[in-house]
PDB file of C-alpha atoms and ligand atoms in Angstrom:
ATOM      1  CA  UNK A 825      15.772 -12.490 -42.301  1.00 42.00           C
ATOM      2  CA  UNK A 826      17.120 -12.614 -45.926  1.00 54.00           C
ATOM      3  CA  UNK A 827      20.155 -10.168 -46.105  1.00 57.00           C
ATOM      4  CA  UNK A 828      20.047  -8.193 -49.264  1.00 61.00           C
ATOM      5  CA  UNK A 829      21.764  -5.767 -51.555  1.00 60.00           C
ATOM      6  CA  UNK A 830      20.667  -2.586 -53.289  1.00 61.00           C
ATOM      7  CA  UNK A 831      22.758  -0.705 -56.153  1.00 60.00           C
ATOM      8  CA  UNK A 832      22.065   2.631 -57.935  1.00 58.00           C
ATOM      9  CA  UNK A 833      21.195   2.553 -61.785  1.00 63.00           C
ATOM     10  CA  UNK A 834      24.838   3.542 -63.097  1.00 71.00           C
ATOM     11  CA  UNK A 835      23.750   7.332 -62.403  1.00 82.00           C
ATOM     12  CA  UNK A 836      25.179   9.763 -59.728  1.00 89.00           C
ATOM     13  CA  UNK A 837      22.937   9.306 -56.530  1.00 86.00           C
ATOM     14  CA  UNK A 838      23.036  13.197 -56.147  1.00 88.00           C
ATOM     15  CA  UNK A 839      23.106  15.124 -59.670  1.00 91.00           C
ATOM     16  CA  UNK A 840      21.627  12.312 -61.873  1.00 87.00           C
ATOM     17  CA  UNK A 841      25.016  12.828 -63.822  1.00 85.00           C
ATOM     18  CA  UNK A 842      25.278   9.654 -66.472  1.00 82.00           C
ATOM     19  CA  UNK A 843      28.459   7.651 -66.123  1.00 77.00           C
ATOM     20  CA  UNK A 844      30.467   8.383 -69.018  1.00 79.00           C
ATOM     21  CA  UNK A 845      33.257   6.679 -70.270  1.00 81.00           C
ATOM     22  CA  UNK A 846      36.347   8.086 -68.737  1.00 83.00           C
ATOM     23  CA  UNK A 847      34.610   9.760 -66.046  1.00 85.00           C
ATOM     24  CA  UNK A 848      35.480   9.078 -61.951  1.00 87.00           C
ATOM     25  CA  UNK A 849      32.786   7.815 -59.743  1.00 87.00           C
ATOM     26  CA  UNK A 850      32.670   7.396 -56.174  1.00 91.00           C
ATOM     27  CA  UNK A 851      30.843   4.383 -55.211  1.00 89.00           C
ATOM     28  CA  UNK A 852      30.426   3.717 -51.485  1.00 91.00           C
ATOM     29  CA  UNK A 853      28.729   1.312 -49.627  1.00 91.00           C
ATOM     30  CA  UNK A 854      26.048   2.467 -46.853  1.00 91.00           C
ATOM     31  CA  UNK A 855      25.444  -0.019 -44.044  1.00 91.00           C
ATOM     32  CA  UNK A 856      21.835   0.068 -43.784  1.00 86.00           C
ATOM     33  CA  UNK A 857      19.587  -2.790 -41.701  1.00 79.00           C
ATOM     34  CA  UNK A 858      20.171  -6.148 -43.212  1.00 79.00           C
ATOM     35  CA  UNK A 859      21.513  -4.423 -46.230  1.00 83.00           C
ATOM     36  CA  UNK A 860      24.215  -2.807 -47.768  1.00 88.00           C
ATOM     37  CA  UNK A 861      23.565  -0.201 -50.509  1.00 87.00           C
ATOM     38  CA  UNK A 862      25.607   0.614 -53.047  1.00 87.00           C
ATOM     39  CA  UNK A 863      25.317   4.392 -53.781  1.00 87.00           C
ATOM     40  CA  UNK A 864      27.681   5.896 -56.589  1.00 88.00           C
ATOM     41  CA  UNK A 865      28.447   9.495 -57.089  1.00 91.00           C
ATOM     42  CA  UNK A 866      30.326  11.899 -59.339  1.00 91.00           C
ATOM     43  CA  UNK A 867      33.284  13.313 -58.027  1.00 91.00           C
ATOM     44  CA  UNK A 868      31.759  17.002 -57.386  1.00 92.00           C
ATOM     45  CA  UNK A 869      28.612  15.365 -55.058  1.00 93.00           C
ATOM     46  CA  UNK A 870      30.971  13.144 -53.113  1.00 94.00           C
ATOM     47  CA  UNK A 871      32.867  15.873 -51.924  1.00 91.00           C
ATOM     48  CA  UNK A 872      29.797  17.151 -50.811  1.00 90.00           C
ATOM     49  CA  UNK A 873      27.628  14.242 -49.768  1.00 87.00           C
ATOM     50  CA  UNK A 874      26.821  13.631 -45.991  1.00 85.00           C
ATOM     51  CA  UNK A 875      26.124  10.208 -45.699  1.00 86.00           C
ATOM     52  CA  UNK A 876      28.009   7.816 -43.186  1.00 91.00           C
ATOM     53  CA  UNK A 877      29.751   5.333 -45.574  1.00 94.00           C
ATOM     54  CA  UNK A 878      30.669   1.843 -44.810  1.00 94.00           C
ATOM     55  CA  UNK A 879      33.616   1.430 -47.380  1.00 93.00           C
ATOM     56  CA  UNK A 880      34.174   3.200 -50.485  1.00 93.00           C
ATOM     57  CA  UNK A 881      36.067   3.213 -54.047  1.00 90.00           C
ATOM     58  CA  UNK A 882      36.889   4.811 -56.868  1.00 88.00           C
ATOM     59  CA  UNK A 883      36.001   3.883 -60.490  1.00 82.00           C
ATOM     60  CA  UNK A 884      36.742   5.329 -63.165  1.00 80.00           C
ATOM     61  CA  UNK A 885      33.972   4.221 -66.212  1.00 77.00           C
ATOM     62  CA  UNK A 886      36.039   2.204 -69.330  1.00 73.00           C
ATOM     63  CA  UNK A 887      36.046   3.328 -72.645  1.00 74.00           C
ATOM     64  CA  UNK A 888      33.116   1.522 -74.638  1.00 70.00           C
ATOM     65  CA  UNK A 889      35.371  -0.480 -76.881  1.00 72.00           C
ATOM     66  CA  UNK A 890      37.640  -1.164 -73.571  1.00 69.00           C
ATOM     67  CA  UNK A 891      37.191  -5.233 -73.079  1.00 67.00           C
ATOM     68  CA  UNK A 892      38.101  -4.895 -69.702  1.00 65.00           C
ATOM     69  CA  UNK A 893      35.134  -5.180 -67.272  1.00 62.00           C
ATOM     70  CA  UNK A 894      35.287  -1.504 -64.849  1.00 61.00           C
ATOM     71  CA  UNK A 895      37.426  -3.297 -61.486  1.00 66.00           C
ATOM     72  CA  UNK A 896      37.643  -2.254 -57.821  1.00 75.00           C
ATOM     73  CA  UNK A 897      41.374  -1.978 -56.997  1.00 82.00           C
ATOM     74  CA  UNK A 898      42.431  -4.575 -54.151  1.00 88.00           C
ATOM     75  CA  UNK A 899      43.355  -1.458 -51.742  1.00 89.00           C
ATOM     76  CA  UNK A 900      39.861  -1.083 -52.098  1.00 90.00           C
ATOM     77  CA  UNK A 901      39.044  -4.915 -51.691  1.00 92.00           C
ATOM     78  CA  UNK A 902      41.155  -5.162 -48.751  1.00 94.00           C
ATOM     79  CA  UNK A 903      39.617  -2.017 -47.335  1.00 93.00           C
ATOM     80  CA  UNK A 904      36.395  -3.027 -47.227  1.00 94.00           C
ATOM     81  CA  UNK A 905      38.026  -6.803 -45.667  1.00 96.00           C
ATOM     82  CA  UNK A 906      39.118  -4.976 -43.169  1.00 95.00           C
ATOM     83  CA  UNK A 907      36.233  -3.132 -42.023  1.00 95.00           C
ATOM     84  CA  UNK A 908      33.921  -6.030 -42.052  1.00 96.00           C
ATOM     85  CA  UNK A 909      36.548  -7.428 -39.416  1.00 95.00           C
ATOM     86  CA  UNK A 910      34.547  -6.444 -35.999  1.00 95.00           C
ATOM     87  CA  UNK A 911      31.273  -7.469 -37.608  1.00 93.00           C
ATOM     88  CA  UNK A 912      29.528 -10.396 -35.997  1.00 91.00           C
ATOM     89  CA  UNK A 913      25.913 -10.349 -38.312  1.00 91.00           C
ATOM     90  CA  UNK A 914      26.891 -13.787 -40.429  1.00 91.00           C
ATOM     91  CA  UNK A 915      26.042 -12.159 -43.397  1.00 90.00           C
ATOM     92  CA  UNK A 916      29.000  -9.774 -43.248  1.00 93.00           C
ATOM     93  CA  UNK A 917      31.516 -12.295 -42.443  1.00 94.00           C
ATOM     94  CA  UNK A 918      30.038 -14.343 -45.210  1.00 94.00           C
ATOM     95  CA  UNK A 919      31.452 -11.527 -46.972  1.00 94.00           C
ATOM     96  CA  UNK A 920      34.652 -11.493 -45.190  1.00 96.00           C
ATOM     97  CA  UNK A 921      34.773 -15.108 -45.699  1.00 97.00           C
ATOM     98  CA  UNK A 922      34.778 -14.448 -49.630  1.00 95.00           C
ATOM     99  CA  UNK A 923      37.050 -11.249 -49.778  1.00 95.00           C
ATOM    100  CA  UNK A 924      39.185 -12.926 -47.947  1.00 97.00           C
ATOM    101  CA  UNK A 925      39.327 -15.778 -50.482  1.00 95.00           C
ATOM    102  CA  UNK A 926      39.589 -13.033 -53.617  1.00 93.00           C
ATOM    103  CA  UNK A 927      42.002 -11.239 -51.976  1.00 95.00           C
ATOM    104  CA  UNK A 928      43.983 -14.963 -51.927  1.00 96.00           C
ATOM    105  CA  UNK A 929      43.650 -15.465 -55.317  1.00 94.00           C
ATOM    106  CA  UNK A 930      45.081 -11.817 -56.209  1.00 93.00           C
ATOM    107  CA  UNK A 931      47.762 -12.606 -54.219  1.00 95.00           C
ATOM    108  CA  UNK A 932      47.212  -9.810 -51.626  1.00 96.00           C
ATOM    109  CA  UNK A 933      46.772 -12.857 -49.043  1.00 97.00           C
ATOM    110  CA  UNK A 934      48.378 -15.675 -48.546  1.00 97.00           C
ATOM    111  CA  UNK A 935      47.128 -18.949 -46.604  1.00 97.00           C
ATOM    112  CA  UNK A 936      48.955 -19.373 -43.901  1.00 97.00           C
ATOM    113  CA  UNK A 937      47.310 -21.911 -41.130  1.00 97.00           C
ATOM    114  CA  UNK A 938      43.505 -23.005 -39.853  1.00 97.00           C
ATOM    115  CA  UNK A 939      42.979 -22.441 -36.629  1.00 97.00           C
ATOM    116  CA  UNK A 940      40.166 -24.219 -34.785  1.00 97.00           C
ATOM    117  CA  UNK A 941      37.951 -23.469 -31.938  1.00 94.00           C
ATOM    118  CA  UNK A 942      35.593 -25.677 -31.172  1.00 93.00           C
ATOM    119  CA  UNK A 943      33.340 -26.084 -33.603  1.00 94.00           C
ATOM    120  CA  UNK A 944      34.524 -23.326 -35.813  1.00 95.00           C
ATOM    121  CA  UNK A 945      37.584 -23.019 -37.901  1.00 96.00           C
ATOM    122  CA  UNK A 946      39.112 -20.002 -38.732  1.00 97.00           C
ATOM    123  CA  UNK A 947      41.685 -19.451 -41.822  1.00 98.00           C
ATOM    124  CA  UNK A 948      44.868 -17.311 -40.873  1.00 98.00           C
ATOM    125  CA  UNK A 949      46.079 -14.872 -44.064  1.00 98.00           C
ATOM    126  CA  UNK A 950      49.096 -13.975 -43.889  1.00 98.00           C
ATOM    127  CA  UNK A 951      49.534 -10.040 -46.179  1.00 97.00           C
ATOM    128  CA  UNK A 952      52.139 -10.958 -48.631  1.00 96.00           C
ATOM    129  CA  UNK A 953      55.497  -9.209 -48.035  1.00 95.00           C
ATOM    130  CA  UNK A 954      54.478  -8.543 -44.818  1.00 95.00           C
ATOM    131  CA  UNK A 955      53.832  -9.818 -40.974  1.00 96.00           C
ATOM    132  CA  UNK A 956      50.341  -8.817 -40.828  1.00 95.00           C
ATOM    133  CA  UNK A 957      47.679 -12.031 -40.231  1.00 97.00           C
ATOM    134  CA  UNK A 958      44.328 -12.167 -40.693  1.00 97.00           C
ATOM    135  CA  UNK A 959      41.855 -14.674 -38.695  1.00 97.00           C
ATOM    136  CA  UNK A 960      38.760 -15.030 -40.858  1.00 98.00           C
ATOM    137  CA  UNK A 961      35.719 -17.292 -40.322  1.00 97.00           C
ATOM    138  CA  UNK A 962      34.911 -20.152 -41.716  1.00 97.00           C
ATOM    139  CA  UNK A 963      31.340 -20.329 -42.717  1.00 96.00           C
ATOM    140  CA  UNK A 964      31.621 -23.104 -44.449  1.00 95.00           C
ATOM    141  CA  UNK A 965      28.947 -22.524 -46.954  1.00 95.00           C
ATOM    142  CA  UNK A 966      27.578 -24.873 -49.132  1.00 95.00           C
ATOM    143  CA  UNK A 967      28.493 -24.673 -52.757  1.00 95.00           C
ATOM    144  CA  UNK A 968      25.318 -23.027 -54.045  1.00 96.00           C
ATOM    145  CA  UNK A 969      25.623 -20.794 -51.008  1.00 94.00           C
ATOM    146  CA  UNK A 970      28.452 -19.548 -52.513  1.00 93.00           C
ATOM    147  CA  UNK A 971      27.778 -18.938 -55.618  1.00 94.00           C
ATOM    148  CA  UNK A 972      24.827 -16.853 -54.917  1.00 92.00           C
ATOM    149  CA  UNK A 973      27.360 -15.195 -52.004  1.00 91.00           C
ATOM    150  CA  UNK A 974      29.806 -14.878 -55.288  1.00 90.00           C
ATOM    151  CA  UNK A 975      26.723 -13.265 -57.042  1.00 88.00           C
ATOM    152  CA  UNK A 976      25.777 -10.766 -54.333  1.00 87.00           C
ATOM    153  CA  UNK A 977      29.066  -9.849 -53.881  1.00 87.00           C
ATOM    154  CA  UNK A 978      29.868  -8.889 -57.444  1.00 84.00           C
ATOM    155  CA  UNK A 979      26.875  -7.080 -57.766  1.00 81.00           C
ATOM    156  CA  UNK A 980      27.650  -5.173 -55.038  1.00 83.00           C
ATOM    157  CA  UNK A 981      31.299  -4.296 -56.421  1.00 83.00           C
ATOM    158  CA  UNK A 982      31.180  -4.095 -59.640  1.00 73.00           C
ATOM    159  CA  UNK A 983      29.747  -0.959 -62.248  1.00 57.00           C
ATOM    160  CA  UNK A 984      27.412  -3.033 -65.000  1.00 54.00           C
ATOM    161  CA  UNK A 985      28.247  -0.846 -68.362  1.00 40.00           C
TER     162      UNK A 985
HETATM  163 ZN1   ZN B1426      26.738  14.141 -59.109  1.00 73.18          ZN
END
């Protein structure tokens, strides 16, 4: 079954509340079957929402002349790495697989070993400044695979303005 995402319209899931510039939203991801949504609220309905969330962040909307695209901070990034760590369904280590590879390239991570196991290989992160390791799967996706992983993920993360 094709794994897919779902995101809100850049409007508080609760009060309808527009995202303004310099206004804080909660966006939080809700594991559903085969999907995760993406579900943002204003800071007054999250306190008061009742949904199980997966992972969650803070945003706070950018000014309209701001350049800068709205960005999830990498406690948040490595937050939702982490909790995607006892998943087995391949499409959430897929997503492991690519946080894992962001959080890399920020310099959160750095590569440390690959470990194999049979047939699979595993990369070992090693937390910069620090001696905690992560073992992350290998999917070894295809290039186009991902890019559209890439796609999904970014979709999923980031606020379009
Ligand atoms: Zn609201």
């Amino acid at each position: 079954m094709e794994w897919k995402i779902s995101r809100g319209k850049g409007l508080c899931m609760h009060c309808q509340a527009d995202m303004e510039e310099g206004r804080i939203f909660f966006s939080a991801l809700i594991d559903a079957e085969f999907e995760f949504q993406r579900k943002d609220y204003c800071s007054d309905c999250w306190e008061k929402k009742e949904e199980a969330v997966f992972s969650y962040w803070k945003t706070r909307v950018p000014d309209k002349d701001s350049t800068k695209k709205p960005t999830i901070d990498n406690e948040a990034l490595l937050q939702f790495f982490q909790r995607l760590e006892p998943e087995i369904e391949p499409a959430k280590q897929n997503f492991r697989y690519l946080l894992g590879l962001m959080l890399m390239r920020k310099k959160i991570f750095k590569f440390e070993d690959i470990e194999r196991e049979e047939d699979k290989e595993f990369l070992i992160l090693r937390r910069t400044g620090s001696e905690e390791r992560h073992r992350v799967f290998d999917p070894r996706l295809q290039k186009d695979e991902l890019e559209k992983l890439k796609d999904d993920l970014y979709q999923l993360l980031y606020l379009e303005v």
